[in-house]
Amino acid sequence: DQQVKQNSPSLSVQEGRISILNCDYTNSMFDYFLWYKKYPAEGPTFLISISSIKDKNEDGRFTVFLNKSAKHLSLHIVPSQPGDSAVYFCAASGRNNAGNMLTFGGGTRLMVKP
Amino acid sequence: KAGVTQTPRYLIKTRGQQVTLSCSPISGHRSVSWYQQTPGQGLQFLFEYFSETQRNKGNFPGRFSGRQFSNSRSEMNVSTLELGDSALYLCASSRDSLTYEQYFGPGTRLTVT
């Protein structure tokens, strides 16, 4: 069973506009969420995270929103730039894990067109 | 500060062989996790080590094993390789056992023929 889902495999956005990437989770024990960006032939790069005690976290052009009641989070990128074109993964972890085990979604490929 | 390094970057092995992959975490990081990425299954957690102890293990067969050394460097081993083990193996480090943010290396691309 997929505990973390990214239902949109791809997203295309015009440069300068907002990119919104979505993620849903089913495990109510998850209490920390992260977003990673991945270019081909590289490992994932950490972008931004949010604890379940918050509903929003901002870092520059990136903002993550968490809706605990809906078990939904989203990553907003404003303004989008061509260099943002990559695969984005959301990941979740929880206090029920003995270690730092991240559960990943399937990824969304973002294409930002100039 | 140098990032997570993994060696080798690419590897080709034959079915039935075994393989050892190496990971050096970011300096000062003491937790190392391993993940497998395949087109069909996505990114899946293999195991995590902290202070030379395996603290968590994903749903993989016993052919997959690992260890961590006193300098926090880690190795993972896959024995009796199967075609389905072809994947990108990613190592990630974090500062300690209480830190969620993990920083990934470039991965080792393993091809089993």
PDB file of C-alpha atoms in Angstrom:
ATOM      1  CA  ASP A   1       0.000   0.000   0.000  1.00  0.00           C
ATOM      2  CA  GLN A   2       1.305   3.429  -0.925  1.00  0.00           C
ATOM      3  CA  GLN A   3       1.367   5.548   2.195  1.00  0.00           C
ATOM      4  CA  VAL A   4       2.562   8.658   0.345  1.00  0.00           C
ATOM      5  CA  LYS A   5       1.094   9.484  -3.053  1.00  0.00           C
ATOM      6  CA  GLN A   6       1.828  12.083  -5.668  1.00  0.00           C
ATOM      7  CA  ASN A   7      -1.072  11.717  -8.072  1.00  0.00           C
ATOM      8  CA  SER A   8       0.288  13.958 -10.822  1.00  0.00           C
ATOM      9  CA  PRO A   9       3.199  12.306 -12.617  1.00  0.00           C
ATOM     10  CA  SER A  10       3.992  15.515 -14.494  1.00  0.00           C
ATOM     11  CA  LEU A  11       3.293  19.239 -14.462  1.00  0.00           C
ATOM     12  CA  SER A  12       4.110  21.896 -17.038  1.00  0.00           C
ATOM     13  CA  VAL A  13       4.284  25.578 -16.069  1.00  0.00           C
ATOM     14  CA  GLN A  14       5.303  28.787 -17.792  1.00  0.00           C
ATOM     15  CA  GLU A  15       8.369  30.586 -16.467  1.00  0.00           C
ATOM     16  CA  GLY A  16       7.433  33.233 -13.891  1.00  0.00           C
ATOM     17  CA  ARG A  17       4.158  31.556 -12.944  1.00  0.00           C
ATOM     18  CA  ILE A  18       3.389  29.515  -9.821  1.00  0.00           C
ATOM     19  CA  SER A  19       4.079  25.784  -9.684  1.00  0.00           C
ATOM     20  CA  ILE A  20       1.948  23.777  -7.253  1.00  0.00           C
ATOM     21  CA  LEU A  21       2.947  20.211  -6.511  1.00  0.00           C
ATOM     22  CA  ASN A  22       0.637  18.060  -4.423  1.00  0.00           C
ATOM     23  CA  CYS A  23       1.113  15.108  -2.110  1.00  0.00           C
ATOM     24  CA  ASP A  24      -1.312  12.976  -0.074  1.00  0.00           C
ATOM     25  CA  TYR A  25      -0.578  10.585   2.750  1.00  0.00           C
ATOM     26  CA  THR A  26      -2.558   7.944   4.569  1.00  0.00           C
ATOM     27  CA  ASN A  27      -0.529   7.174   7.697  1.00  0.00           C
ATOM     28  CA  SER A  28      -1.710   9.400  10.546  1.00  0.00           C
ATOM     29  CA  MET A  29       1.508   8.626  12.454  1.00  0.00           C
ATOM     30  CA  PHE A  30       3.528  10.742  10.015  1.00  0.00           C
ATOM     31  CA  ASP A  31       4.509  13.971  11.731  1.00  0.00           C
ATOM     32  CA  TYR A  32       7.272  15.400   9.562  1.00  0.00           C
ATOM     33  CA  PHE A  33       7.244  16.044   5.845  1.00  0.00           C
ATOM     34  CA  LEU A  34       9.966  16.931   3.374  1.00  0.00           C
ATOM     35  CA  TRP A  35      10.314  17.887  -0.280  1.00  0.00           C
ATOM     36  CA  TYR A  36      13.239  16.861  -2.433  1.00  0.00           C
ATOM     37  CA  LYS A  37      14.226  17.813  -5.975  1.00  0.00           C
ATOM     38  CA  LYS A  38      16.025  15.350  -8.209  1.00  0.00           C
ATOM     39  CA  TYR A  39      17.904  15.904 -11.454  1.00  0.00           C
ATOM     40  CA  PRO A  40      18.829  12.935 -13.673  1.00  0.00           C
ATOM     41  CA  ALA A  41      21.972  11.066 -12.603  1.00  0.00           C
ATOM     42  CA  GLU A  42      22.045  12.906  -9.251  1.00  0.00           C
ATOM     43  CA  GLY A  43      20.774  12.112  -5.787  1.00  0.00           C
ATOM     44  CA  PRO A  44      17.734  13.949  -4.389  1.00  0.00           C
ATOM     45  CA  THR A  45      18.418  17.430  -3.024  1.00  0.00           C
ATOM     46  CA  PHE A  46      16.629  18.542   0.137  1.00  0.00           C
ATOM     47  CA  LEU A  47      14.413  21.589  -0.460  1.00  0.00           C
ATOM     48  CA  ILE A  48      12.143  22.313   2.477  1.00  0.00           C
ATOM     49  CA  SER A  49      10.417  20.562   5.343  1.00  0.00           C
ATOM     50  CA  ILE A  50       7.511  21.041   7.706  1.00  0.00           C
ATOM     51  CA  SER A  51       6.556  19.642  11.057  1.00  0.00           C
ATOM     52  CA  SER A  52       2.979  18.592  11.751  1.00  0.00           C
ATOM     53  CA  ILE A  53       2.692  21.306  14.392  1.00  0.00           C
ATOM     54  CA  LYS A  54       2.814  23.902  11.608  1.00  0.00           C
ATOM     55  CA  ASP A  55       0.616  24.466   8.579  1.00  0.00           C
ATOM     56  CA  LYS A  56       3.035  26.537   6.516  1.00  0.00           C
ATOM     57  CA  ASN A  57       6.771  26.931   6.051  1.00  0.00           C
ATOM     58  CA  GLU A  58       8.523  29.318   3.668  1.00  0.00           C
ATOM     59  CA  ASP A  59      12.038  29.435   2.311  1.00  0.00           C
ATOM     60  CA  GLY A  60      12.619  31.931  -0.446  1.00  0.00           C
ATOM     61  CA  ARG A  61      10.622  30.950  -3.517  1.00  0.00           C
ATOM     62  CA  PHE A  62       9.467  27.704  -1.886  1.00  0.00           C
ATOM     63  CA  THR A  63       6.490  27.360   0.452  1.00  0.00           C
ATOM     64  CA  VAL A  64       5.083  24.131   1.822  1.00  0.00           C
ATOM     65  CA  PHE A  65       1.507  23.941   3.107  1.00  0.00           C
ATOM     66  CA  LEU A  66       0.220  21.149   5.327  1.00  0.00           C
ATOM     67  CA  ASN A  67      -3.449  20.282   5.807  1.00  0.00           C
ATOM     68  CA  LYS A  68      -3.483  17.615   8.502  1.00  0.00           C
ATOM     69  CA  SER A  69      -7.215  17.006   8.453  1.00  0.00           C
ATOM     70  CA  ALA A  70      -7.058  16.255   4.722  1.00  0.00           C
ATOM     71  CA  LYS A  71      -3.690  14.488   5.031  1.00  0.00           C
ATOM     72  CA  HIS A  72      -2.467  16.670   2.190  1.00  0.00           C
ATOM     73  CA  LEU A  73       0.576  18.808   1.575  1.00  0.00           C
ATOM     74  CA  SER A  74       1.618  20.993  -1.296  1.00  0.00           C
ATOM     75  CA  LEU A  75       4.763  22.723  -2.480  1.00  0.00           C
ATOM     76  CA  HIS A  76       4.433  26.141  -4.097  1.00  0.00           C
ATOM     77  CA  ILE A  77       7.253  27.556  -6.193  1.00  0.00           C
ATOM     78  CA  VAL A  78       6.920  31.253  -7.019  1.00  0.00           C
ATOM     79  CA  PRO A  79       8.113  32.425  -9.456  1.00  0.00           C
ATOM     80  CA  SER A  80       8.988  29.280 -11.360  1.00  0.00           C
ATOM     81  CA  GLN A  81      12.289  29.257 -13.246  1.00  0.00           C
ATOM     82  CA  PRO A  82      13.560  26.937 -15.995  1.00  0.00           C
ATOM     83  CA  GLY A  83      16.217  25.637 -13.578  1.00  0.00           C
ATOM     84  CA  ASP A  84      13.397  24.308 -11.394  1.00  0.00           C
ATOM     85  CA  SER A  85      12.668  21.662 -14.032  1.00  0.00           C
ATOM     86  CA  ALA A  86      13.278  18.362 -12.225  1.00  0.00           C
ATOM     87  CA  VAL A  87      11.441  15.523 -10.494  1.00  0.00           C
ATOM     88  CA  TYR A  88      10.027  16.504  -7.103  1.00  0.00           C
ATOM     89  CA  PHE A  89       9.474  13.962  -4.351  1.00  0.00           C
ATOM     90  CA  CYS A  90       7.567  14.426  -1.145  1.00  0.00           C
ATOM     91  CA  ALA A  91       8.609  12.293   1.799  1.00  0.00           C
ATOM     92  CA  ALA A  92       7.214  11.620   5.246  1.00  0.00           C
ATOM     93  CA  SER A  93       8.501  10.339   8.544  1.00  0.00           C
ATOM     94  CA  GLY A  94       6.997   9.728  11.933  1.00  0.00           C
ATOM     95  CA  ARG A  95       7.739   9.151  15.572  1.00  0.00           C
ATOM     96  CA  ASN A  96       6.712   5.520  15.208  1.00  0.00           C
ATOM     97  CA  ASN A  97       9.911   4.919  13.293  1.00  0.00           C
ATOM     98  CA  ALA A  98      12.877   3.776  15.305  1.00  0.00           C
ATOM     99  CA  GLY A  99      15.170   5.523  12.897  1.00  0.00           C
ATOM    100  CA  ASN A 100      15.175   8.194  10.247  1.00  0.00           C
ATOM    101  CA  MET A 101      13.150   6.232   7.736  1.00  0.00           C
ATOM    102  CA  LEU A 102      11.628   8.343   4.991  1.00  0.00           C
ATOM    103  CA  THR A 103       8.650   7.123   2.976  1.00  0.00           C
ATOM    104  CA  PHE A 104       8.617   8.702  -0.484  1.00  0.00           C
ATOM    105  CA  GLY A 105       5.909   9.472  -2.979  1.00  0.00           C
ATOM    106  CA  GLY A 106       6.317   8.452  -6.601  1.00  0.00           C
ATOM    107  CA  GLY A 107       7.473  11.873  -7.753  1.00  0.00           C
ATOM    108  CA  THR A 108       6.145  14.620 -10.036  1.00  0.00           C
ATOM    109  CA  ARG A 109       8.138  15.774 -13.054  1.00  0.00           C
ATOM    110  CA  LEU A 110       8.002  19.556 -13.267  1.00  0.00           C
ATOM    111  CA  MET A 111       8.778  21.248 -16.569  1.00  0.00           C
ATOM    112  CA  VAL A 112       9.140  25.019 -16.536  1.00  0.00           C
ATOM    113  CA  LYS A 113       8.946  26.460 -20.038  1.00  0.00           C
ATOM    114  CA  PRO A 114      10.829  29.680 -20.868  1.00  0.00           C
TER     115      PRO A 114
ATOM    116  CA  LYS B   1      31.688  21.018   3.657  1.00  0.00           C
ATOM    117  CA  ALA B   2      31.882  18.030   1.337  1.00  0.00           C
ATOM    118  CA  GLY B   3      28.654  16.230   0.562  1.00  0.00           C
ATOM    119  CA  VAL B   4      27.804  12.562   0.760  1.00  0.00           C
ATOM    120  CA  THR B   5      30.063  10.492  -1.460  1.00  0.00           C
ATOM    121  CA  GLN B   6      29.314   7.067  -2.870  1.00  0.00           C
ATOM    122  CA  THR B   7      31.585   4.619  -4.626  1.00  0.00           C
ATOM    123  CA  PRO B   8      31.542   3.233  -7.168  1.00  0.00           C
ATOM    124  CA  ARG B   9      29.190   5.365  -9.261  1.00  0.00           C
ATOM    125  CA  TYR B  10      28.455   2.619 -11.762  1.00  0.00           C
ATOM    126  CA  LEU B  11      28.691  -1.136 -11.497  1.00  0.00           C
ATOM    127  CA  ILE B  12      27.816  -4.066 -13.735  1.00  0.00           C
ATOM    128  CA  LYS B  13      27.480  -7.491 -12.168  1.00  0.00           C
ATOM    129  CA  THR B  14      26.225 -10.913 -13.210  1.00  0.00           C
ATOM    130  CA  ARG B  15      23.345 -12.810 -11.631  1.00  0.00           C
ATOM    131  CA  GLY B  16      24.474 -14.785  -8.613  1.00  0.00           C
ATOM    132  CA  GLN B  17      27.414 -12.523  -7.781  1.00  0.00           C
ATOM    133  CA  GLN B  18      27.604 -10.283  -4.755  1.00  0.00           C
ATOM    134  CA  VAL B  19      28.334  -6.581  -4.551  1.00  0.00           C
ATOM    135  CA  THR B  20      29.494  -4.096  -1.921  1.00  0.00           C
ATOM    136  CA  LEU B  21      28.670  -0.402  -2.154  1.00  0.00           C
ATOM    137  CA  SER B  22      30.326   2.273  -0.058  1.00  0.00           C
ATOM    138  CA  CYS B  23      29.097   5.559   1.400  1.00  0.00           C
ATOM    139  CA  SER B  24      30.902   8.361   3.227  1.00  0.00           C
ATOM    140  CA  PRO B  25      28.510  10.719   5.034  1.00  0.00           C
ATOM    141  CA  ILE B  26      28.834  14.457   5.440  1.00  0.00           C
ATOM    142  CA  SER B  27      31.485  15.234   8.036  1.00  0.00           C
ATOM    143  CA  GLY B  28      29.902  15.229  11.481  1.00  0.00           C
ATOM    144  CA  HIS B  29      26.833  13.273  10.394  1.00  0.00           C
ATOM    145  CA  ARG B  30      26.364  10.081  12.322  1.00  0.00           C
ATOM    146  CA  SER B  31      23.245   8.566  10.781  1.00  0.00           C
ATOM    147  CA  VAL B  32      23.393   6.848   7.394  1.00  0.00           C
ATOM    148  CA  SER B  33      20.405   5.491   5.492  1.00  0.00           C
ATOM    149  CA  TRP B  34      20.229   3.511   2.267  1.00  0.00           C
ATOM    150  CA  TYR B  35      17.493   3.628  -0.368  1.00  0.00           C
ATOM    151  CA  GLN B  36      16.811   1.761  -3.586  1.00  0.00           C
ATOM    152  CA  GLN B  37      15.300   3.590  -6.561  1.00  0.00           C
ATOM    153  CA  THR B  38      13.706   1.657  -9.421  1.00  0.00           C
ATOM    154  CA  PRO B  39      11.283   2.818 -12.125  1.00  0.00           C
ATOM    155  CA  GLY B  40       8.591   0.441 -10.875  1.00  0.00           C
ATOM    156  CA  GLN B  41       8.849   0.808  -7.106  1.00  0.00           C
ATOM    157  CA  GLY B  42      10.213   4.337  -6.739  1.00  0.00           C
ATOM    158  CA  LEU B  43      12.400   5.252  -3.783  1.00  0.00           C
ATOM    159  CA  GLN B  44      12.301   2.587  -1.079  1.00  0.00           C
ATOM    160  CA  PHE B  45      13.999   2.557   2.296  1.00  0.00           C
ATOM    161  CA  LEU B  46      16.511  -0.245   2.851  1.00  0.00           C
ATOM    162  CA  PHE B  47      18.013   0.376   6.305  1.00  0.00           C
ATOM    163  CA  GLU B  48      19.448   3.006   8.613  1.00  0.00           C
ATOM    164  CA  TYR B  49      22.536   2.948  10.799  1.00  0.00           C
ATOM    165  CA  PHE B  50      23.444   5.112  13.734  1.00  0.00           C
ATOM    166  CA  SER B  51      26.474   4.594  15.963  1.00  0.00           C
ATOM    167  CA  GLU B  52      27.298   1.357  14.145  1.00  0.00           C
ATOM    168  CA  THR B  53      23.853  -0.097  14.951  1.00  0.00           C
ATOM    169  CA  GLN B  54      21.079  -0.865  12.498  1.00  0.00           C
ATOM    170  CA  ARG B  55      18.065   0.972  13.877  1.00  0.00           C
ATOM    171  CA  ASN B  56      15.492   0.364  11.186  1.00  0.00           C
ATOM    172  CA  LYS B  57      15.109  -1.969   8.229  1.00  0.00           C
ATOM    173  CA  GLY B  58      12.823  -1.803   5.223  1.00  0.00           C
ATOM    174  CA  ASN B  59      10.967  -4.638   3.582  1.00  0.00           C
ATOM    175  CA  PHE B  60      13.838  -6.232   1.674  1.00  0.00           C
ATOM    176  CA  PRO B  61      15.107  -9.835   1.715  1.00  0.00           C
ATOM    177  CA  GLY B  62      18.036 -10.884   3.847  1.00  0.00           C
ATOM    178  CA  ARG B  63      20.304 -10.775   0.783  1.00  0.00           C
ATOM    179  CA  PHE B  64      20.516  -7.052   1.470  1.00  0.00           C
ATOM    180  CA  SER B  65      22.726  -6.191   4.420  1.00  0.00           C
ATOM    181  CA  GLY B  66      24.822  -3.335   5.634  1.00  0.00           C
ATOM    182  CA  ARG B  67      27.108  -2.064   8.301  1.00  0.00           C
ATOM    183  CA  GLN B  68      28.501   1.141   9.673  1.00  0.00           C
ATOM    184  CA  PHE B  69      32.022   1.794  10.869  1.00  0.00           C
ATOM    185  CA  SER B  70      33.199   3.848  13.818  1.00  0.00           C
ATOM    186  CA  ASN B  71      33.936   6.805  11.498  1.00  0.00           C
ATOM    187  CA  SER B  72      30.264   6.698  10.348  1.00  0.00           C
ATOM    188  CA  ARG B  73      31.170   5.424   6.875  1.00  0.00           C
ATOM    189  CA  SER B  74      28.777   2.720   5.721  1.00  0.00           C
ATOM    190  CA  GLU B  75      28.702  -0.175   3.318  1.00  0.00           C
ATOM    191  CA  MET B  76      25.835  -2.169   1.941  1.00  0.00           C
ATOM    192  CA  ASN B  77      26.115  -5.638   0.497  1.00  0.00           C
ATOM    193  CA  VAL B  78      23.820  -7.527  -1.818  1.00  0.00           C
ATOM    194  CA  SER B  79      24.465 -11.238  -2.166  1.00  0.00           C
ATOM    195  CA  THR B  80      23.248 -13.642  -4.841  1.00  0.00           C
ATOM    196  CA  LEU B  81      22.292 -10.832  -7.197  1.00  0.00           C
ATOM    197  CA  GLU B  82      19.059 -11.057  -9.172  1.00  0.00           C
ATOM    198  CA  LEU B  83      18.075  -9.155 -12.304  1.00  0.00           C
ATOM    199  CA  GLY B  84      15.521  -7.235 -10.235  1.00  0.00           C
ATOM    200  CA  ASP B  85      18.285  -5.794  -8.077  1.00  0.00           C
ATOM    201  CA  SER B  86      19.252  -3.486 -10.936  1.00  0.00           C
ATOM    202  CA  ALA B  87      18.614  -0.050  -9.500  1.00  0.00           C
ATOM    203  CA  LEU B  88      20.065   3.218  -8.301  1.00  0.00           C
ATOM    204  CA  TYR B  89      21.249   2.771  -4.709  1.00  0.00           C
ATOM    205  CA  LEU B  90      21.244   5.986  -2.746  1.00  0.00           C
ATOM    206  CA  CYS B  91      22.926   6.730   0.526  1.00  0.00           C
ATOM    207  CA  ALA B  92      21.769   9.594   2.739  1.00  0.00           C
ATOM    208  CA  SER B  93      23.215  11.047   5.898  1.00  0.00           C
ATOM    209  CA  SER B  94      21.733  13.088   8.701  1.00  0.00           C
ATOM    210  CA  ARG B  95      23.270  14.769  11.698  1.00  0.00           C
ATOM    211  CA  ASP B  96      21.883  12.437  14.308  1.00  0.00           C
ATOM    212  CA  SER B  97      19.064  10.074  15.106  1.00  0.00           C
ATOM    213  CA  LEU B  98      16.665  12.921  15.940  1.00  0.00           C
ATOM    214  CA  THR B  99      17.107  14.890  12.705  1.00  0.00           C
ATOM    215  CA  TYR B 100      14.651  14.164   9.925  1.00  0.00           C
ATOM    216  CA  GLU B 101      16.439  16.016   7.119  1.00  0.00           C
ATOM    217  CA  GLN B 102      18.595  13.641   5.118  1.00  0.00           C
ATOM    218  CA  TYR B 103      21.174  14.621   2.518  1.00  0.00           C
ATOM    219  CA  PHE B 104      21.714  12.275  -0.370  1.00  0.00           C
ATOM    220  CA  GLY B 105      24.753  11.192  -2.313  1.00  0.00           C
ATOM    221  CA  PRO B 106      24.766  10.832  -6.113  1.00  0.00           C
ATOM    222  CA  GLY B 107      24.016   7.123  -5.938  1.00  0.00           C
ATOM    223  CA  THR B 108      25.513   3.950  -7.335  1.00  0.00           C
ATOM    224  CA  ARG B 109      23.902   2.670 -10.522  1.00  0.00           C
ATOM    225  CA  LEU B 110      23.941  -1.151 -10.334  1.00  0.00           C
ATOM    226  CA  THR B 111      23.156  -3.176 -13.418  1.00  0.00           C
ATOM    227  CA  VAL B 112      22.715  -6.939 -13.054  1.00  0.00           C
ATOM    228  CA  THR B 113      22.968  -8.974 -16.268  1.00  0.00           C
TER     229      THR B 113
END
